[in-house]
Coordinates of C-alpha atoms and ligand atoms in Angstrom, one line a residue:
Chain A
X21 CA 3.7 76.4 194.6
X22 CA 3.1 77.6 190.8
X23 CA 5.8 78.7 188.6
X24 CA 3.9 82.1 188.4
X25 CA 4.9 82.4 192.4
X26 CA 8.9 82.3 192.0
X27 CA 7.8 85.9 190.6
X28 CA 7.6 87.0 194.3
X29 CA 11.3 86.1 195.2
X30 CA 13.7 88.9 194.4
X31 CA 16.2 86.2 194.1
X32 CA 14.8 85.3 190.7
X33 CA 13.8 87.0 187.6
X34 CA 11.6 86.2 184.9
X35 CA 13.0 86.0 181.3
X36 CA 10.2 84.5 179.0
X37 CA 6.6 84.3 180.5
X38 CA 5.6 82.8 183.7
X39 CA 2.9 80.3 183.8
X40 CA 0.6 78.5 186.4
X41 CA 2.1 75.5 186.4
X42 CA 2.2 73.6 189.6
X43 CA 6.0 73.1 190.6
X44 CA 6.2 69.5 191.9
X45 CA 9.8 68.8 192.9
X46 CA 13.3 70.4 192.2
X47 CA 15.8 68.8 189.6
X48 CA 19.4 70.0 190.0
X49 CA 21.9 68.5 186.9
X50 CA 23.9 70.7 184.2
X51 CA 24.5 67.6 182.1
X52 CA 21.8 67.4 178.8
X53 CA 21.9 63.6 178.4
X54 CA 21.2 63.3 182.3
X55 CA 18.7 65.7 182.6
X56 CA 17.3 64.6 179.4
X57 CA 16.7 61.0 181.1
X58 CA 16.0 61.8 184.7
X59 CA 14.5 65.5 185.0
X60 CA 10.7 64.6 186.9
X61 CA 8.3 66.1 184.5
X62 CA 6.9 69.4 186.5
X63 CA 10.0 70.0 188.6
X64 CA 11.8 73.3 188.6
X65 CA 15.0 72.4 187.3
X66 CA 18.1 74.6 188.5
X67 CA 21.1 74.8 185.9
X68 CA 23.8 76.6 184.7
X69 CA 23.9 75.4 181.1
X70 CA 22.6 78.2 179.1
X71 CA 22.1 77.5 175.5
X72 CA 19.3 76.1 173.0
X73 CA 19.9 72.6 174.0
X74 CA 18.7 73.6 177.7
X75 CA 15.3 74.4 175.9
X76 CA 14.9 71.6 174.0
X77 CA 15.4 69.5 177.1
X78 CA 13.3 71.0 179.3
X79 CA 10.4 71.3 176.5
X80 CA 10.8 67.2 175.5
X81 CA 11.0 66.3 179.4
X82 CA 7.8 68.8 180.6
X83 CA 9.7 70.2 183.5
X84 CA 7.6 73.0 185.1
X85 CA 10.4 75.9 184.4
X86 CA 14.2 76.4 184.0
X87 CA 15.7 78.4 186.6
X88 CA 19.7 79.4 185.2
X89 CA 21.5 79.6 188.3
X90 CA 25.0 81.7 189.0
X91 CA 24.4 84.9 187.2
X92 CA 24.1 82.5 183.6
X93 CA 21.2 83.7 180.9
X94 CA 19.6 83.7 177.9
X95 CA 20.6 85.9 174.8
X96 CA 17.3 87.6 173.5
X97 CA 16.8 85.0 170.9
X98 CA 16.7 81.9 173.1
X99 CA 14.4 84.0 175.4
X100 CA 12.4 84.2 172.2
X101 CA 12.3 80.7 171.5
X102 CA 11.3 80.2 175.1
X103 CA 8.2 82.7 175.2
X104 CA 7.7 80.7 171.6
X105 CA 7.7 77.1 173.5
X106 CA 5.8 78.1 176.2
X107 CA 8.8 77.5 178.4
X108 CA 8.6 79.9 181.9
X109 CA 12.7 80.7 183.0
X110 CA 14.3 82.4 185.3
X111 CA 17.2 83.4 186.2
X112 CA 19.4 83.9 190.1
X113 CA 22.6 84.6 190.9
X114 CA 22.3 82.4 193.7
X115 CA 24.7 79.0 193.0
X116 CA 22.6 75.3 192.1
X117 CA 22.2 74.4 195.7
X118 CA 20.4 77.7 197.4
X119 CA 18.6 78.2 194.2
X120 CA 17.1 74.8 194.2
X121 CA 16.7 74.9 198.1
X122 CA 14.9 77.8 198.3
X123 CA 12.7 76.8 195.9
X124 CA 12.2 73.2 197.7
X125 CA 11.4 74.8 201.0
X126 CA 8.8 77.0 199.5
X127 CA 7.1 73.9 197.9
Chain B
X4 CA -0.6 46.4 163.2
X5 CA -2.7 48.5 161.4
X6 CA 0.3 51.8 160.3
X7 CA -1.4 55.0 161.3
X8 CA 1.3 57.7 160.7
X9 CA 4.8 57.8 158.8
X10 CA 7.0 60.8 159.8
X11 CA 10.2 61.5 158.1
X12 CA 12.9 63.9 159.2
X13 CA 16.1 65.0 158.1
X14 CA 19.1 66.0 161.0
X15 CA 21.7 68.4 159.9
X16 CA 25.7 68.2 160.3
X17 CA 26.9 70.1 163.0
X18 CA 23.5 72.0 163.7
X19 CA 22.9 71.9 167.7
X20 CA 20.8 74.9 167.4
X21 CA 18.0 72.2 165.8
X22 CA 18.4 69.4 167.4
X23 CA 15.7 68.2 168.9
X24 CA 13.2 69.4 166.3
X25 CA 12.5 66.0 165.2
X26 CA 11.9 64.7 168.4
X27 CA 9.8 68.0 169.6
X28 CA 7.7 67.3 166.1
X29 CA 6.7 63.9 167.0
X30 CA 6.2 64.7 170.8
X31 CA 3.4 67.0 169.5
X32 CA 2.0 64.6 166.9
X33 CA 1.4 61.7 169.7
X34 CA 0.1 64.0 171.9
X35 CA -2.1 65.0 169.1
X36 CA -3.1 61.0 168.9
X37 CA -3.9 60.6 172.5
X38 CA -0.7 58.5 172.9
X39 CA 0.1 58.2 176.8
X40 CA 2.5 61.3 178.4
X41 CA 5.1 58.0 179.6
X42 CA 4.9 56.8 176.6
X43 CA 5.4 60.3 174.8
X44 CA 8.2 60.6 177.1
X45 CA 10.4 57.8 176.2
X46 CA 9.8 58.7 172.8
X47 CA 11.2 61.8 173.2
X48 CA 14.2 60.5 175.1
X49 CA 15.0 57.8 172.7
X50 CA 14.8 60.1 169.9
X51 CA 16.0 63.3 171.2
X52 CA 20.0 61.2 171.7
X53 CA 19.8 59.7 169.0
X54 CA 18.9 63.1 167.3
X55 CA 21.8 64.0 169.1
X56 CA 24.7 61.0 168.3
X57 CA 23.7 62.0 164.6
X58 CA 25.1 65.3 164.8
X59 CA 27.6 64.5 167.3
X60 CA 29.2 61.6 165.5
X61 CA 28.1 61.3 162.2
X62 CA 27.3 63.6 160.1
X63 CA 23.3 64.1 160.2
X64 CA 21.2 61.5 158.8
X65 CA 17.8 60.6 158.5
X66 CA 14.7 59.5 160.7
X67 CA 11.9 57.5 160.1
X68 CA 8.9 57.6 162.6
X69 CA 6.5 54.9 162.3
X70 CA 3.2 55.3 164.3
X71 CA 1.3 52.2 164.6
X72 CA -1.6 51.3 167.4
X73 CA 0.3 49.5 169.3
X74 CA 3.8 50.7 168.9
X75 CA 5.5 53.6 167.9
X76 CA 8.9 52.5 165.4
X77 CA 12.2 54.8 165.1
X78 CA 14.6 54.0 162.3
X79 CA 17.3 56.6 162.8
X80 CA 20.1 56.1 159.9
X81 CA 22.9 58.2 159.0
X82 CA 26.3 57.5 156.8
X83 CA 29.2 58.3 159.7
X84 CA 32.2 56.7 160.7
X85 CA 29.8 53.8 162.2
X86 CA 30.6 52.5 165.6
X87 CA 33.4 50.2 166.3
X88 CA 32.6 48.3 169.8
X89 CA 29.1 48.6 170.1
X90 CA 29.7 47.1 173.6
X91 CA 31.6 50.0 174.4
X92 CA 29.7 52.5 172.9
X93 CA 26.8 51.0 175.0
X94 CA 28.4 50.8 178.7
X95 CA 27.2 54.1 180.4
X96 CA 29.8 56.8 180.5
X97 CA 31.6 55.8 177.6
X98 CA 32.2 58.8 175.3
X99 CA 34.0 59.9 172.3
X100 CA 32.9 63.3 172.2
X101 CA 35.4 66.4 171.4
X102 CA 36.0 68.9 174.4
X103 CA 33.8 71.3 172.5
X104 CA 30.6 68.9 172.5
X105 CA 30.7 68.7 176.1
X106 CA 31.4 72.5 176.7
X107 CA 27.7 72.2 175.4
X108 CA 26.6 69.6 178.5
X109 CA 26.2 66.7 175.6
X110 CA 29.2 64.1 175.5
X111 CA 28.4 62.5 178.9
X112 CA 28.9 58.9 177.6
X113 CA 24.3 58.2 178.6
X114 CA 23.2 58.5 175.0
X115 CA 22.8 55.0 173.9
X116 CA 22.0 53.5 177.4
X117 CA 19.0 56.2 177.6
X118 CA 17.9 55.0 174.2
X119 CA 18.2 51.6 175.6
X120 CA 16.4 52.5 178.6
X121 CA 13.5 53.8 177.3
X122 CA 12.8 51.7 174.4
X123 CA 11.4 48.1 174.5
X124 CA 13.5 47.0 172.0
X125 CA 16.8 48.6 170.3
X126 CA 18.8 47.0 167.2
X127 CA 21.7 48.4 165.7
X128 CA 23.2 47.9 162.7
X129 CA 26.8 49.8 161.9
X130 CA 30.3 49.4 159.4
X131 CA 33.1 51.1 160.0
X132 CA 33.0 54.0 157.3
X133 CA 30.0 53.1 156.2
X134 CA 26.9 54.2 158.6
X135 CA 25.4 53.4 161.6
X136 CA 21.3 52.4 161.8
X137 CA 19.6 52.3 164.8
X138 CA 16.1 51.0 165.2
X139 CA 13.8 51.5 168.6
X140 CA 10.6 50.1 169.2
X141 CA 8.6 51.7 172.0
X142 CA 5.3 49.6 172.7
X143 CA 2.6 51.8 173.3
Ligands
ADP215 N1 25.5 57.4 165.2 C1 26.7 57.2 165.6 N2 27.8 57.1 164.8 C2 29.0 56.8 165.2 N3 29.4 56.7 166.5 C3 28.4 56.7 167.4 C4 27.0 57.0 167.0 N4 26.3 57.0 168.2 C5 27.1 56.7 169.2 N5 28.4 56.6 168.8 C6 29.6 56.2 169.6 O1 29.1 55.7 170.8 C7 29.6 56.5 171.9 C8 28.6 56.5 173.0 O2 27.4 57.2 172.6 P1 26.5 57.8 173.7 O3 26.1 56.8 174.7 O4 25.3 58.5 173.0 O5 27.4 58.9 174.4 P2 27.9 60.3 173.9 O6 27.0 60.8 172.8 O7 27.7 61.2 175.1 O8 29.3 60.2 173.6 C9 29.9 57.8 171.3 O9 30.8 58.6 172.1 C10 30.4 57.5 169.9 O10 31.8 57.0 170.0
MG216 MG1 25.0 60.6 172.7

């Protein structure tokens, strides 16, 4: 599944730009310095922590998109930053484990 | 070892909104070089924590890149409180950080064994109110 396809899920809504990335995995962790070391480059990783730091991860690991789970979100500036970067995310109000599941069993 | 590329960068006190800008500079610079993406990768790791510890627990500093062909060099110096157990510091989980560093999902004690992890060889050199240095050599 591409990034661009988690556009056809009402679950989840776009906040930057989507892309056609190929979505190889799901990575599920809201701590940076973990993500930072484990995230699989190209997976859709689900999170709740919402601030510039999320970007910076995701853009130095090459994770495939963000997905913010449990109603969290961007301010307009950090969706800025993200259109900027090139980073595709989303957002659900589904919690970490449905968000991420869903997307698995579409993969 | 031929030196192909000095990069120098200065981290800011208290500024989470740019950290990582060192490390996102240089990931596009040896991308730029044809460096490999694992390689790029622990790059980024190494430097983005200890972009990271700088602002965290001292109070910025500076970073020296070195690019060479056969090994990329990161000399990452700042004048804080220094470290007092390295050991410690070392041991995964192990943390110092206030309440409102992990609010931000920093703080989770995996800074320096990631930077240890993904670097072939890691020095560093601290005093107690003097500084900390800390020097990673990635092979590439
Ligand atoms: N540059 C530094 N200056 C002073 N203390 C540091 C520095 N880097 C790390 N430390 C100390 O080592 C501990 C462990 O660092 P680290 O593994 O990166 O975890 P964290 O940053 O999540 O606390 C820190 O909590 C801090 O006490
Ligand atoms: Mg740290």
């Amino acid at each position: 599944m591409k990034v661009s396809d988690l556009n056809k899920f009402d679950e989840f809504s776009l906040l930057s730009d989507d892309k056609d990335t190929e979505i190889t995995g799901v990575f599920c962790c809201d701590l940076l310095s973990i993500a930072m070391g484990k995230a699989p480059s190209g997976s859709a990783w689900v999170t709740v922590m919402a601030n510039v730091n999320t970007l910076a991860v995701a853009s130095l690991t090459d994770v495939a998109c963000i997905i913010l789970a449990e109603g969290t979100t961007f301010d307009s500036t950090l969706i800025d930053k993200a259109k900027e970067e090139g980073i595709a995310v989303y957002k659900t109000d589904l919690p970490i484990f449905d968000a991420a599941l869903l997307v698995k069993n579409s993969l | 070892m031929a030196e192909l590329m000095e990069l120098n960068y200065t981290v800011s006190n208290e500024d989470f909104t740019r950290a990582g800008e060192a490390s996102s500079d240089v990931k596009k610079k040896l991308k730029q070089l044809g460096v490999s993406p694992d390689a790029i990768r622990k790059v980024a790791i190494a430097l983005y924590e200890g972009e990271i510890n700088m602002i965290i627990h001292a109070y910025g500093g500076k970073i020296k890149v070195t690019i060479s062909e056969d090994a990329i060099t990161l000399i990452l110096a700042d004048k804080g409180p220094g470290i007092a157990d390295i050991e410690k510091a070392m041991q995964a989980g192990y943390s110092t950080a206030p309440d409102k560093v992990r609010s931000l999902g920093f703080g989770a004690g995996m800074g320096l064994p990631n930077m240890k992890k993904n670097s072939d060889q890691m020095d560093i050199k601290t005093e107690l109110g003097v500084g900390t240095t800390v020097t990673m050599v990635i092979n590439i």
